[in-house]
PDB file of C-alpha atoms in Angstrom:
ATOM      1  CA  GLN A   1      -0.282   0.051  -0.039  1.00 44.00           C
ATOM      2  CA  ALA A   2       1.477   3.690  -0.845  1.00 42.00           C
ATOM      3  CA  PRO A   3       2.138   5.700   1.723  1.00 49.00           C
ATOM      4  CA  ALA A   4      -0.743   8.677   2.616  1.00 59.00           C
ATOM      5  CA  ALA A   5       0.309  11.588   0.697  1.00 79.00           C
ATOM      6  CA  GLN A   6       2.149  14.387   3.055  1.00 90.00           C
ATOM      7  CA  PRO A   7       0.094  17.625   3.641  1.00 93.00           C
ATOM      8  CA  PRO A   8       1.601  20.607   1.859  1.00 97.00           C
ATOM      9  CA  LEU A   9       3.972  22.382   3.722  1.00 98.00           C
ATOM     10  CA  ARG A  10       2.706  26.128   5.075  1.00 98.00           C
ATOM     11  CA  CYS A  11       5.144  28.978   5.186  1.00 98.00           C
ATOM     12  CA  GLY A  12       4.325  32.735   5.362  1.00 98.00           C
ATOM     13  CA  VAL A  13       5.979  36.051   3.738  1.00 98.00           C
ATOM     14  CA  ASP A  14       5.914  39.471   3.801  1.00 96.00           C
ATOM     15  CA  GLY A  15       4.438  39.752   0.078  1.00 96.00           C
ATOM     16  CA  THR A  16       5.602  43.171  -0.357  1.00 94.00           C
ATOM     17  CA  PHE A  17       9.255  42.811   0.622  1.00 95.00           C
ATOM     18  CA  ALA A  18      10.590  43.121  -3.252  1.00 95.00           C
ATOM     19  CA  PRO A  19      13.310  41.516  -4.691  1.00 96.00           C
ATOM     20  CA  HIS A  20      12.382  38.800  -2.033  1.00 97.00           C
ATOM     21  CA  ALA A  21       8.449  38.436  -2.375  1.00 98.00           C
ATOM     22  CA  PHE A  22       6.182  40.340  -4.347  1.00 97.00           C
ATOM     23  CA  PRO A  23       3.020  40.668  -6.728  1.00 96.00           C
ATOM     24  CA  ALA A  24       3.858  38.941 -10.103  1.00 95.00           C
ATOM     25  CA  LEU A  25       1.818  40.513 -13.070  1.00 93.00           C
ATOM     26  CA  SER A  26       0.184  37.273 -13.957  1.00 92.00           C
ATOM     27  CA  GLY A  27      -0.712  36.935  -9.895  1.00 91.00           C
ATOM     28  CA  GLY A  28       0.962  35.109  -7.452  1.00 93.00           C
ATOM     29  CA  MET A  29       4.033  35.911  -6.223  1.00 97.00           C
ATOM     30  CA  GLN A  30       7.581  36.065  -7.284  1.00 98.00           C
ATOM     31  CA  GLY A  31      10.833  36.792  -6.050  1.00 98.00           C
ATOM     32  CA  PHE A  32      14.009  35.300  -4.164  1.00 98.00           C
ATOM     33  CA  GLN A  33      12.256  33.553  -1.289  1.00 98.00           C
ATOM     34  CA  ILE A  34       9.269  32.367  -3.525  1.00 99.00           C
ATOM     35  CA  ASP A  35      12.032  30.715  -5.892  1.00 99.00           C
ATOM     36  CA  LEU A  36      14.108  29.622  -3.018  1.00 99.00           C
ATOM     37  CA  PHE A  37      11.002  27.801  -1.243  1.00 99.00           C
ATOM     38  CA  ARG A  38       9.650  26.406  -3.965  1.00 98.00           C
ATOM     39  CA  GLU A  39      12.984  24.527  -4.790  1.00 98.00           C
ATOM     40  CA  VAL A  40      13.245  23.135  -0.921  1.00 98.00           C
ATOM     41  CA  ALA A  41       9.926  21.963  -1.133  1.00 98.00           C
ATOM     42  CA  ARG A  42      10.242  20.300  -4.482  1.00 97.00           C
ATOM     43  CA  ARG A  43      13.113  18.462  -3.432  1.00 97.00           C
ATOM     44  CA  MET A  44      11.750  17.735   0.108  1.00 96.00           C
ATOM     45  CA  GLY A  45       8.693  15.754  -2.167  1.00 95.00           C
ATOM     46  CA  ARG A  46       6.585  18.364  -0.894  1.00 96.00           C
ATOM     47  CA  GLU A  47       3.766  20.789  -2.143  1.00 97.00           C
ATOM     48  CA  ILE A  48       4.123  24.355  -0.306  1.00 98.00           C
ATOM     49  CA  VAL A  49       1.845  26.739   0.058  1.00 98.00           C
ATOM     50  CA  ILE A  50       3.202  30.377   0.429  1.00 98.00           C
ATOM     51  CA  ASP A  51       0.833  32.907   2.277  1.00 97.00           C
ATOM     52  CA  SER A  52       1.463  36.455   2.280  1.00 96.00           C
ATOM     53  CA  ALA A  53       0.924  38.667   5.495  1.00 95.00           C
ATOM     54  CA  SER A  54       2.396  41.559   7.279  1.00 93.00           C
ATOM     55  CA  PHE A  55       5.946  40.754   8.457  1.00 94.00           C
ATOM     56  CA  SER A  56       4.407  41.840  11.967  1.00 93.00           C
ATOM     57  CA  GLY A  57       2.120  39.324  12.400  1.00 95.00           C
ATOM     58  CA  LEU A  58       4.397  36.286  10.978  1.00 97.00           C
ATOM     59  CA  ILE A  59       6.236  35.223  13.978  1.00 97.00           C
ATOM     60  CA  PRO A  60       2.901  35.234  15.841  1.00 97.00           C
ATOM     61  CA  ALA A  61       1.530  33.469  13.466  1.00 98.00           C
ATOM     62  CA  LEU A  62       4.017  30.835  13.116  1.00 98.00           C
ATOM     63  CA  ASN A  63       4.092  30.082  17.042  1.00 98.00           C
ATOM     64  CA  ALA A  64       0.336  29.447  16.739  1.00 98.00           C
ATOM     65  CA  GLY A  65       0.933  26.652  14.746  1.00 98.00           C
ATOM     66  CA  ARG A  66      -0.357  28.468  11.268  1.00 98.00           C
ATOM     67  CA  TYR A  67       2.699  27.615   9.476  1.00 99.00           C
ATOM     68  CA  ASP A  68       5.305  25.037   9.162  1.00 98.00           C
ATOM     69  CA  PHE A  69       8.273  27.891   9.194  1.00 99.00           C
ATOM     70  CA  LEU A  70       8.403  31.191   7.831  1.00 98.00           C
ATOM     71  CA  CYS A  71       9.437  31.878   4.142  1.00 98.00           C
ATOM     72  CA  ALA A  72      10.251  35.495   4.771  1.00 97.00           C
ATOM     73  CA  PRO A  73      14.105  36.630   4.976  1.00 96.00           C
ATOM     74  CA  THR A  74      14.004  36.506   8.988  1.00 96.00           C
ATOM     75  CA  THR A  75      17.141  38.421  10.683  1.00 94.00           C
ATOM     76  CA  VAL A  76      18.669  36.007  13.168  1.00 96.00           C
ATOM     77  CA  THR A  77      19.154  38.037  16.629  1.00 93.00           C
ATOM     78  CA  PRO A  78      19.910  36.490  19.957  1.00 94.00           C
ATOM     79  CA  GLU A  79      16.485  37.323  21.091  1.00 94.00           C
ATOM     80  CA  ARG A  80      14.538  35.395  18.333  1.00 96.00           C
ATOM     81  CA  ALA A  81      17.234  32.508  18.386  1.00 97.00           C
ATOM     82  CA  ALA A  82      15.922  32.261  22.075  1.00 97.00           C
ATOM     83  CA  SER A  83      12.323  31.725  21.357  1.00 97.00           C
ATOM     84  CA  LEU A  84      12.743  30.250  17.478  1.00 98.00           C
ATOM     85  CA  LEU A  85      14.767  27.303  15.820  1.00 98.00           C
ATOM     86  CA  PHE A  86      16.571  28.746  12.910  1.00 98.00           C
ATOM     87  CA  THR A  87      18.441  27.117   9.895  1.00 98.00           C
ATOM     88  CA  GLU A  88      22.098  28.655   9.048  1.00 98.00           C
ATOM     89  CA  GLY A  89      21.981  31.962   7.162  1.00 97.00           C
ATOM     90  CA  TYR A  90      21.595  31.402   3.147  1.00 98.00           C
ATOM     91  CA  LEU A  91      22.016  35.565   2.675  1.00 97.00           C
ATOM     92  CA  PHE A  92      23.781  37.855   5.232  1.00 95.00           C
ATOM     93  CA  THR A  93      21.789  41.253   5.571  1.00 95.00           C
ATOM     94  CA  GLU A  94      23.111  44.609   6.623  1.00 95.00           C
ATOM     95  CA  LEU A  95      20.860  47.579   7.921  1.00 97.00           C
ATOM     96  CA  GLN A  96      20.833  50.351   5.420  1.00 97.00           C
ATOM     97  CA  PHE A  97      19.260  53.545   4.705  1.00 98.00           C
ATOM     98  CA  GLY A  98      17.761  55.175   1.848  1.00 98.00           C
ATOM     99  CA  ILE A  99      17.040  58.896   1.047  1.00 98.00           C
ATOM    100  CA  ARG A 100      15.603  61.184  -1.480  1.00 98.00           C
ATOM    101  CA  ARG A 101      17.830  61.813  -4.418  1.00 97.00           C
ATOM    102  CA  GLY A 102      19.261  65.198  -3.735  1.00 96.00           C
ATOM    103  CA  THR A 103      19.279  64.442  -0.077  1.00 96.00           C
ATOM    104  CA  PRO A 104      23.346  64.877   1.430  1.00 95.00           C
ATOM    105  CA  PRO A 105      24.682  61.734   1.888  1.00 96.00           C
ATOM    106  CA  ILE A 106      24.418  60.145   5.455  1.00 98.00           C
ATOM    107  CA  ARG A 107      28.097  59.685   6.519  1.00 97.00           C
ATOM    108  CA  SER A 108      27.635  58.586  10.250  1.00 97.00           C
ATOM    109  CA  ASP A 109      24.132  58.025  12.611  1.00 96.00           C
ATOM    110  CA  GLU A 110      25.182  61.015  13.981  1.00 97.00           C
ATOM    111  CA  ASP A 111      23.826  62.331  10.429  1.00 98.00           C
ATOM    112  CA  LEU A 112      20.176  61.242  11.807  1.00 98.00           C
ATOM    113  CA  ARG A 113      20.142  63.376  14.765  1.00 98.00           C
ATOM    114  CA  GLY A 114      16.324  64.981  15.029  1.00 98.00           C
ATOM    115  CA  ARG A 115      15.428  63.463  11.741  1.00 98.00           C
ATOM    116  CA  THR A 116      12.114  61.109  10.792  1.00 98.00           C
ATOM    117  CA  ILE A 117      13.226  57.946   9.667  1.00 98.00           C
ATOM    118  CA  SER A 118      10.404  55.177   8.039  1.00 99.00           C
ATOM    119  CA  LEU A 119      10.670  51.682   8.697  1.00 98.00           C
ATOM    120  CA  ASN A 120       8.876  48.285   8.338  1.00 95.00           C
ATOM    121  CA  LYS A 121       7.005  47.291  11.614  1.00 94.00           C
ATOM    122  CA  GLY A 122       7.862  44.060  13.922  1.00 91.00           C
ATOM    123  CA  THR A 123      11.273  44.182  12.223  1.00 93.00           C
ATOM    124  CA  PRO A 124      15.462  44.505  13.507  1.00 93.00           C
ATOM    125  CA  TYR A 125      14.803  47.929  11.613  1.00 96.00           C
ATOM    126  CA  GLU A 126      12.359  49.114  14.228  1.00 96.00           C
ATOM    127  CA  SER A 127      14.446  47.685  17.212  1.00 95.00           C
ATOM    128  CA  TRP A 128      17.612  49.671  15.910  1.00 97.00           C
ATOM    129  CA  ALA A 129      15.636  52.516  15.575  1.00 98.00           C
ATOM    130  CA  ASN A 130      13.743  52.052  19.313  1.00 98.00           C
ATOM    131  CA  ALA A 131      17.050  51.481  20.749  1.00 97.00           C
ATOM    132  CA  ASN A 132      18.483  54.793  19.316  1.00 98.00           C
ATOM    133  CA  ARG A 133      15.285  56.915  19.418  1.00 98.00           C
ATOM    134  CA  GLU A 134      16.298  58.760  22.609  1.00 98.00           C
ATOM    135  CA  ARG A 135      20.030  59.056  21.536  1.00 98.00           C
ATOM    136  CA  LEU A 136      19.552  60.747  18.557  1.00 98.00           C
ATOM    137  CA  ASN A 137      15.908  62.319  18.880  1.00 98.00           C
ATOM    138  CA  LEU A 138      14.443  60.410  16.459  1.00 98.00           C
ATOM    139  CA  THR A 139      10.903  60.311  15.479  1.00 98.00           C
ATOM    140  CA  ILE A 140       9.987  56.968  13.894  1.00 99.00           C
ATOM    141  CA  LEU A 141       7.223  56.121  11.764  1.00 98.00           C
ATOM    142  CA  ALA A 142       6.248  52.627  11.222  1.00 98.00           C
ATOM    143  CA  PHE A 143       4.483  51.166   8.345  1.00 97.00           C
ATOM    144  CA  ASP A 144       2.961  47.843   7.515  1.00 94.00           C
ATOM    145  CA  THR A 145       4.942  47.732   4.251  1.00 94.00           C
ATOM    146  CA  GLN A 146       8.236  48.500   3.118  1.00 94.00           C
ATOM    147  CA  PRO A 147       7.080  50.283  -0.308  1.00 95.00           C
ATOM    148  CA  ASP A 148       4.954  52.492   2.183  1.00 97.00           C
ATOM    149  CA  ALA A 149       8.180  53.048   4.070  1.00 98.00           C
ATOM    150  CA  VAL A 150       9.991  54.310   0.833  1.00 98.00           C
ATOM    151  CA  GLN A 151       6.994  56.660  -0.296  1.00 98.00           C
ATOM    152  CA  ALA A 152       7.495  58.155   3.092  1.00 98.00           C
ATOM    153  CA  VAL A 153      10.806  59.337   1.909  1.00 98.00           C
ATOM    154  CA  ILE A 154       9.852  60.498  -1.524  1.00 98.00           C
ATOM    155  CA  GLN A 155       6.914  62.433  -0.061  1.00 98.00           C
ATOM    156  CA  GLY A 156       9.459  64.150   2.264  1.00 98.00           C
ATOM    157  CA  ARG A 157       7.556  62.586   5.480  1.00 98.00           C
ATOM    158  CA  ALA A 158      10.823  61.046   6.368  1.00 98.00           C
ATOM    159  CA  TYR A 159      14.420  61.755   6.134  1.00 98.00           C
ATOM    160  CA  ALA A 160      15.517  58.137   5.433  1.00 99.00           C
ATOM    161  CA  ASN A 161      14.232  54.720   5.244  1.00 99.00           C
ATOM    162  CA  LEU A 162      15.618  51.815   7.420  1.00 98.00           C
ATOM    163  CA  SER A 163      15.539  48.636   5.770  1.00 97.00           C
ATOM    164  CA  GLY A 164      17.839  45.372   4.939  1.00 95.00           C
ATOM    165  CA  ASN A 165      20.467  46.301   2.251  1.00 94.00           C
ATOM    166  CA  THR A 166      18.907  44.293  -0.780  1.00 94.00           C
ATOM    167  CA  VAL A 167      15.837  45.835   0.248  1.00 94.00           C
ATOM    168  CA  VAL A 168      16.975  49.417  -0.125  1.00 95.00           C
ATOM    169  CA  ARG A 169      19.304  48.530  -3.566  1.00 91.00           C
ATOM    170  CA  TYR A 170      16.150  46.864  -5.551  1.00 92.00           C
ATOM    171  CA  SER A 171      13.795  50.075  -4.186  1.00 93.00           C
ATOM    172  CA  ALA A 172      16.600  52.221  -5.656  1.00 92.00           C
ATOM    173  CA  SER A 173      17.097  50.518  -8.848  1.00 90.00           C
ATOM    174  CA  ARG A 174      13.140  50.916  -9.401  1.00 90.00           C
ATOM    175  CA  THR A 175      12.558  54.503  -7.880  1.00 93.00           C
ATOM    176  CA  PRO A 176      14.678  57.122  -9.105  1.00 95.00           C
ATOM    177  CA  GLN A 177      14.100  59.730  -6.451  1.00 97.00           C
ATOM    178  CA  TYR A 178      15.233  56.904  -4.164  1.00 97.00           C
ATOM    179  CA  ILE A 179      18.564  56.115  -3.396  1.00 96.00           C
ATOM    180  CA  ALA A 180      20.616  53.429  -1.574  1.00 95.00           C
ATOM    181  CA  ASP A 181      23.166  55.062   1.155  1.00 97.00           C
ATOM    182  CA  TYR A 182      24.714  54.591   4.705  1.00 97.00           C
ATOM    183  CA  ILE A 183      25.438  50.844   5.450  1.00 96.00           C
ATOM    184  CA  LEU A 184      25.624  51.192   9.365  1.00 96.00           C
ATOM    185  CA  PRO A 185      28.299  49.425  10.763  1.00 95.00           C
ATOM    186  CA  GLY A 186      28.227  46.488  12.282  1.00 93.00           C
ATOM    187  CA  THR A 187      25.012  45.036  11.522  1.00 93.00           C
ATOM    188  CA  ARG A 188      25.800  41.831   9.206  1.00 93.00           C
ATOM    189  CA  PHE A 189      23.441  39.051  10.363  1.00 93.00           C
ATOM    190  CA  HIS A 190      22.436  35.517   9.152  1.00 95.00           C
ATOM    191  CA  TRP A 191      19.019  36.007   7.217  1.00 97.00           C
ATOM    192  CA  ALA A 192      17.521  32.481   7.765  1.00 98.00           C
ATOM    193  CA  THR A 193      14.443  30.380   8.337  1.00 98.00           C
ATOM    194  CA  PRO A 194      12.861  30.272  11.333  1.00 98.00           C
ATOM    195  CA  PHE A 195      10.830  26.941  12.887  1.00 99.00           C
ATOM    196  CA  ARG A 196       8.966  26.996  16.400  1.00 98.00           C
ATOM    197  CA  GLN A 197      11.120  25.134  18.773  1.00 97.00           C
ATOM    198  CA  ASP A 198       9.629  21.984  18.468  1.00 97.00           C
ATOM    199  CA  SER A 199      10.313  21.675  14.933  1.00 98.00           C
ATOM    200  CA  ALA A 200      14.213  20.566  15.264  1.00 97.00           C
ATOM    201  CA  ALA A 201      13.558  17.722  13.194  1.00 97.00           C
ATOM    202  CA  MET A 202      11.865  19.385  10.086  1.00 98.00           C
ATOM    203  CA  ARG A 203      14.506  22.258  10.811  1.00 98.00           C
ATOM    204  CA  ASN A 204      17.217  19.927   9.966  1.00 97.00           C
ATOM    205  CA  VAL A 205      15.804  18.715   7.110  1.00 97.00           C
ATOM    206  CA  VAL A 206      15.232  22.196   5.645  1.00 98.00           C
ATOM    207  CA  GLU A 207      18.941  22.720   6.324  1.00 98.00           C
ATOM    208  CA  ASP A 208      20.391  20.307   4.728  1.00 98.00           C
ATOM    209  CA  VAL A 209      17.732  20.784   1.643  1.00 98.00           C
ATOM    210  CA  LEU A 210      19.308  24.152   1.958  1.00 98.00           C
ATOM    211  CA  THR A 211      23.136  22.876   2.375  1.00 98.00           C
ATOM    212  CA  CYS A 212      22.698  20.616  -0.828  1.00 98.00           C
ATOM    213  CA  MET A 213      21.028  24.566  -2.815  1.00 98.00           C
ATOM    214  CA  LYS A 214      24.703  25.733  -1.614  1.00 98.00           C
ATOM    215  CA  ARG A 215      26.507  22.736  -2.810  1.00 97.00           C
ATOM    216  CA  ASP A 216      25.235  22.905  -6.332  1.00 97.00           C
ATOM    217  CA  GLY A 217      25.071  26.360  -6.612  1.00 98.00           C
ATOM    218  CA  THR A 218      21.095  26.919  -6.626  1.00 98.00           C
ATOM    219  CA  VAL A 219      21.560  29.535  -4.174  1.00 98.00           C
ATOM    220  CA  ALA A 220      24.080  31.649  -5.781  1.00 97.00           C
ATOM    221  CA  ARG A 221      22.217  31.439  -9.196  1.00 98.00           C
ATOM    222  CA  LEU A 222      19.131  32.527  -7.591  1.00 98.00           C
ATOM    223  CA  SER A 223      20.800  35.506  -5.954  1.00 95.00           C
ATOM    224  CA  GLU A 224      22.306  36.256  -9.079  1.00 93.00           C
ATOM    225  CA  ARG A 225      19.449  36.660 -10.553  1.00 94.00           C
ATOM    226  CA  TRP A 226      17.227  38.546  -7.903  1.00 95.00           C
ATOM    227  CA  PHE A 227      19.918  40.838  -6.546  1.00 91.00           C
ATOM    228  CA  GLY A 228      22.268  41.306  -9.590  1.00 84.00           C
ATOM    229  CA  SER A 229      25.340  39.942  -8.614  1.00 85.00           C
ATOM    230  CA  ARG A 230      27.468  36.729  -8.091  1.00 90.00           C
ATOM    231  CA  PRO A 231      28.023  36.424  -4.677  1.00 92.00           C
ATOM    232  CA  ALA A 232      31.365  36.770  -3.428  1.00 90.00           C
ATOM    233  CA  ALA A 233      33.015  33.423  -1.816  1.00 94.00           C
ATOM    234  CA  ASP A 234      32.381  34.732   1.887  1.00 93.00           C
ATOM    235  CA  GLN A 235      28.893  35.395   1.423  1.00 94.00           C
ATOM    236  CA  ALA A 236      26.325  33.272   2.868  1.00 96.00           C
ATOM    237  CA  GLU A 237      24.645  31.706  -0.150  1.00 97.00           C
ATOM    238  CA  VAL A 238      27.638  29.578  -0.347  1.00 97.00           C
ATOM    239  CA  THR A 239      29.337  29.513   2.974  1.00 97.00           C
ATOM    240  CA  GLU A 240      28.167  25.951   4.819  1.00 96.00           C
ATOM    241  CA  PHE A 241      28.565  26.902   8.496  1.00 96.00           C
ATOM    242  CA  PRO A 242      29.081  24.154  10.928  1.00 96.00           C
ATOM    243  CA  GLY A 243      26.174  22.074  12.350  1.00 97.00           C
ATOM    244  CA  TYR A 244      22.184  23.432  12.149  1.00 98.00           C
ATOM    245  CA  GLY A 245      21.539  26.809  12.997  1.00 97.00           C
ATOM    246  CA  PRO A 246      23.656  29.642  13.211  1.00 95.00           C
ATOM    247  CA  PRO A 247      26.852  29.214  15.207  1.00 95.00           C
ATOM    248  CA  GLY A 248      27.020  30.600  18.444  1.00 95.00           C
ATOM    249  CA  LEU A 249      23.574  31.376  19.000  1.00 95.00           C
ATOM    250  CA  PRO A 250      20.684  29.423  21.119  1.00 95.00           C
ATOM    251  CA  GLY A 251      19.397  26.374  19.277  1.00 95.00           C
ATOM    252  CA  HIS A 252      22.655  25.631  17.520  1.00 97.00           C
ATOM    253  CA  ASP A 253      23.032  21.925  17.191  1.00 96.00           C
ATOM    254  CA  ALA A 254      26.566  21.052  16.728  1.00 96.00           C
ATOM    255  CA  THR A 255      25.775  17.960  15.045  1.00 94.00           C
ATOM    256  CA  PRO A 256      28.077  17.507  11.692  1.00 94.00           C
ATOM    257  CA  GLN A 257      25.849  17.545   8.795  1.00 92.00           C
ATOM    258  CA  ASN A 258      25.877  14.452   6.065  1.00 89.00           C
ATOM    259  CA  PRO A 259      23.648  15.647   3.620  1.00 92.00           C
ATOM    260  CA  SER A 260      22.485  13.046   0.740  1.00 91.00           C
ATOM    261  CA  CYS A 261      22.142  15.200  -2.113  1.00 92.00           C
ATOM    262  CA  GLY A 262      21.151  13.481  -4.735  1.00 77.00           C
TER     263      GLY A 262
END
């Protein structure tokens, strides 16, 4: 008797976070995350349903059992790693500001003193802004979507927009009035896949698949397609990290990986 078919995997993304996940003209979603996780599911022999929702609601929905994991690019912080299980990173992210064309470039965070910055709710960008609000006398405009945060800069309601470097660069390539500017030093993090803490077995399966996709160049090819350049040798797209999960953080399993890549 054939084994019962497994139900589709369910994951969530912010479907307004181009070029990671955003509406396709033909309907549905497109982007780096969509291609990446459709291929992960294919290699697992599973169907996948990818839902779109505001990022601020994704982790609560994951913890409530609505999703098996998140397909959204999720920044691994020590605080998040204490309550969620992550795969190793498949991309590195850095925090970067975008500004309106014609605005003097930002040379340090001191140039933000007394300014208004826009960002996406529930993200490390909001966490950074809140942590530095008093020191820099910041006014924070938090939005449900990144396009709204970019529009606030273009319209002059915010001096700068804080987001991830891939997203800022993509927005700048599509929006002539918006340019990629200052990268915050010391903000390089893993972008990885989060699971509930009771999902170690599935985390390890997904990480094994991602490792195989790094080895055969799939992650690098998708990165070049969506971000416009071949990843350098020190980038996460081509780096296999030891064990399971981001090294040095809660939830890391030092068991050596030995995936059977077909």
